[in-house]
Short mmCIF file of C-alpha atoms in Angstrom, two decimals:
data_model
loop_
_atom_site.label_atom_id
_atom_site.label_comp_id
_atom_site.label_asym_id
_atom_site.label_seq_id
_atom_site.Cartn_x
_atom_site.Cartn_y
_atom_site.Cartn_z
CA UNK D 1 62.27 205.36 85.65
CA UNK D 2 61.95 208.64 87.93
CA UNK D 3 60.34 211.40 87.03
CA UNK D 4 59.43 215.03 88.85
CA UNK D 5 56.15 214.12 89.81
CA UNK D 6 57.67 211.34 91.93
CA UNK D 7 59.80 213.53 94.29
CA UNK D 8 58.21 216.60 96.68
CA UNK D 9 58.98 219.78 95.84
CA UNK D 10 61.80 220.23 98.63
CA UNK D 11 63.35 217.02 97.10
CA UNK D 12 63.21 218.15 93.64
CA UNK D 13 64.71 221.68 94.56
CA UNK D 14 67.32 219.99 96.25
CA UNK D 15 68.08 217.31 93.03
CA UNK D 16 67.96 220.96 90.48
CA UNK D 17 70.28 223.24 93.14
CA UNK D 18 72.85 220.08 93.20
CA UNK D 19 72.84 219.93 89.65
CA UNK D 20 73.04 223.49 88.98
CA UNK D 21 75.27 224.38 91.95
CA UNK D 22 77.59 222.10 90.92
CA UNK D 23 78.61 224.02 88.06
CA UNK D 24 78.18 227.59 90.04
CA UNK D 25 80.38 225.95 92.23
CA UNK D 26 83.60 225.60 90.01
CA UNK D 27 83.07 228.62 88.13
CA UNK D 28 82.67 231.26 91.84
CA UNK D 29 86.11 229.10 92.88
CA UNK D 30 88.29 231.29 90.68
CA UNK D 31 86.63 234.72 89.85
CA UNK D 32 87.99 236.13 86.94
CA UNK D 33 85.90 238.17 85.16
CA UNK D 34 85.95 236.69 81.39
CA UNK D 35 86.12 233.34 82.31
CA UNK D 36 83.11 233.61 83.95
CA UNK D 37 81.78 234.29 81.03
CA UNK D 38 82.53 231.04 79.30
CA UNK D 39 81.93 228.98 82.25
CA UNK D 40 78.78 230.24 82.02
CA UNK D 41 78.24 229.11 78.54
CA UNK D 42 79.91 225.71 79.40
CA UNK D 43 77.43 225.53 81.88
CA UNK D 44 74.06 226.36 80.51
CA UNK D 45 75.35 224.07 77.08
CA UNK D 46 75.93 221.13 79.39
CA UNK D 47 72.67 221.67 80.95
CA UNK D 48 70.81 221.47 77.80
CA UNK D 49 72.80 218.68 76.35
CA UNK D 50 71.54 217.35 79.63
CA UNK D 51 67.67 217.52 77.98
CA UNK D 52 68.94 214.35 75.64
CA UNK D 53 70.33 211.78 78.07
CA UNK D 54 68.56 208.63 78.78
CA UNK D 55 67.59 209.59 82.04
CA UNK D 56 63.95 211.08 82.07
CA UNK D 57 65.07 211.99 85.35
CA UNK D 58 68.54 214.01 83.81
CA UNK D 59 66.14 215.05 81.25
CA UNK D 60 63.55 217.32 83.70
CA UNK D 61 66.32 218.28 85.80
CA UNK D 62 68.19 219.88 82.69
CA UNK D 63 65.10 221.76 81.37
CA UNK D 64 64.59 223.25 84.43
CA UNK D 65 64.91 227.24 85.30
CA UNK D 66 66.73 229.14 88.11
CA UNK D 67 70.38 228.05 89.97
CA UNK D 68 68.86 227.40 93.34
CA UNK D 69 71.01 230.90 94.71
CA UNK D 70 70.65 234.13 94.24
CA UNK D 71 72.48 236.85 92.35
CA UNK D 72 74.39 238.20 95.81
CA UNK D 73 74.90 234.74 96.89
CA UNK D 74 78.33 234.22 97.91
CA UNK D 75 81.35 231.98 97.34
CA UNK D 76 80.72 230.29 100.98
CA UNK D 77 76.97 230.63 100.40
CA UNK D 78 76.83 228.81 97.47
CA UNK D 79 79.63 226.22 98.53
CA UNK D 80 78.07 224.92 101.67
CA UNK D 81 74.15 225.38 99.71
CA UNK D 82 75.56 222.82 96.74
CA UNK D 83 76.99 220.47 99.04
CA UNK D 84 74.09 220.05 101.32
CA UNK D 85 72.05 219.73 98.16
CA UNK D 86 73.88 216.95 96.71
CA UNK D 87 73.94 215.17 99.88
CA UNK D 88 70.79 215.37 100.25
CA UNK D 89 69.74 214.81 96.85
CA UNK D 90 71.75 211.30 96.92
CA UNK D 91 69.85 210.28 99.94
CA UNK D 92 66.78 210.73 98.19
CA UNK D 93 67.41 209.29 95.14
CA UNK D 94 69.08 206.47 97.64
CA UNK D 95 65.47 205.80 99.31
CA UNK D 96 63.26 206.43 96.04
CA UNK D 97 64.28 205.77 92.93
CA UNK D 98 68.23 204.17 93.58
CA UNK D 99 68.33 203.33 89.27
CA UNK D 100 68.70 206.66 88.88
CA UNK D 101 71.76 207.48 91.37
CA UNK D 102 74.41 206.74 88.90
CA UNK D 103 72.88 208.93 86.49
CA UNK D 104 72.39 211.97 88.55
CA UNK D 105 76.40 211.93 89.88
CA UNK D 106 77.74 211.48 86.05
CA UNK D 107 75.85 214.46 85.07
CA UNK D 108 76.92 216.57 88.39
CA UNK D 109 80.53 215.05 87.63
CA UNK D 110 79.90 215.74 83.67
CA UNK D 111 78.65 219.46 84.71
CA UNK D 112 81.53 220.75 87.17
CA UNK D 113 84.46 218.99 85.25
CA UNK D 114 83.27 221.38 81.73
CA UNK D 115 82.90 224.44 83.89
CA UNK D 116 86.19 223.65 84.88
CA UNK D 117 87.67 223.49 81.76
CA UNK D 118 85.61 225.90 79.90
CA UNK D 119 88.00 228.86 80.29
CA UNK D 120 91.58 226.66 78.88
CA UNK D 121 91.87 223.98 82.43
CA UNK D 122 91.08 224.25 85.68
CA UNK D 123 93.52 225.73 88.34
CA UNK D 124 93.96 224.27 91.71
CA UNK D 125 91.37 225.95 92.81
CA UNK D 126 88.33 224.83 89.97
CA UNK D 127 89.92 221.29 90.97
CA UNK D 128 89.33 221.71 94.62
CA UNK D 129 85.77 222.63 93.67
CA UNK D 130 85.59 219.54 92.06
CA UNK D 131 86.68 217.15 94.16
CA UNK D 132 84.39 218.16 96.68
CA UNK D 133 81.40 217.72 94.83
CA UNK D 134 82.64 214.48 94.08
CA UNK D 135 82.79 214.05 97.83
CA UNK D 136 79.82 214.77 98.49
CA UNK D 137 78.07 212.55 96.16
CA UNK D 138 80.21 209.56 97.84
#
């Protein structure tokens, strides 16, 4: 089983800003101002239900701080940063610990599709989100 100390520090920052971007992902896809307020909820809840999975690996990445982006990070910005991330981040889990690559997509997967339907179901364009993250983790 994978753990932090078996990944550098670029490759864990890439693993946490897939994870986390994911969900920043859906919610910057449709802007509206109270329902980023419970995606934001849905988000940091999944996240820490993430901290009792069966994956020690899903288990650092969820106690983790910080999204990866910054506050003035936009739409595009944080689009193109999550999708790198989780390409790269299933590369390296690919090469070094591959038991864990099913894990780590179900929880991305797990994390954008709540986000999504955190504020009463996605619209198109919390489902386009979506379906690109699951691209990239193809």
């Amino acid at each position: 089983m994978a753990t932090k100390s078996d990944f550098t520090e670029q490759e864990w920052d890439q693993l946490r800003k897939g994870a986390t971007g994911a969900g920043l992902l859906v919610s910057a896809s449709d802007r509206s101002f109270f329902d980023s307020f419970k995606e934001a909820g849905s988000l940091a809840k999944h996240l820490a239900g993430g901290r009792s999975g069966s994956s020690e690996l899903i288990r650092e990445l969820a106690g983790e701080r910080g999204m990866g982006f910054g506050v003035k990070s936009s739409t595009a910005e944080i689009e193109t940063g999550t999708l790198e991330a989780l390409q790269s981040a299933v590369a390296t889990l690919e090469a070094k610990a591959p038991d864990e690559v099913e894990a780590y997509k179900s929880f991305v997967l797990e994390v954008a599709e709540a986000v999504g339907k955190a504020a009463g179901g996605g619209d198109e364009a919390e489902a386009a989100a979506v379906e690109k993250i699951r691209s990239a983790l193809a």
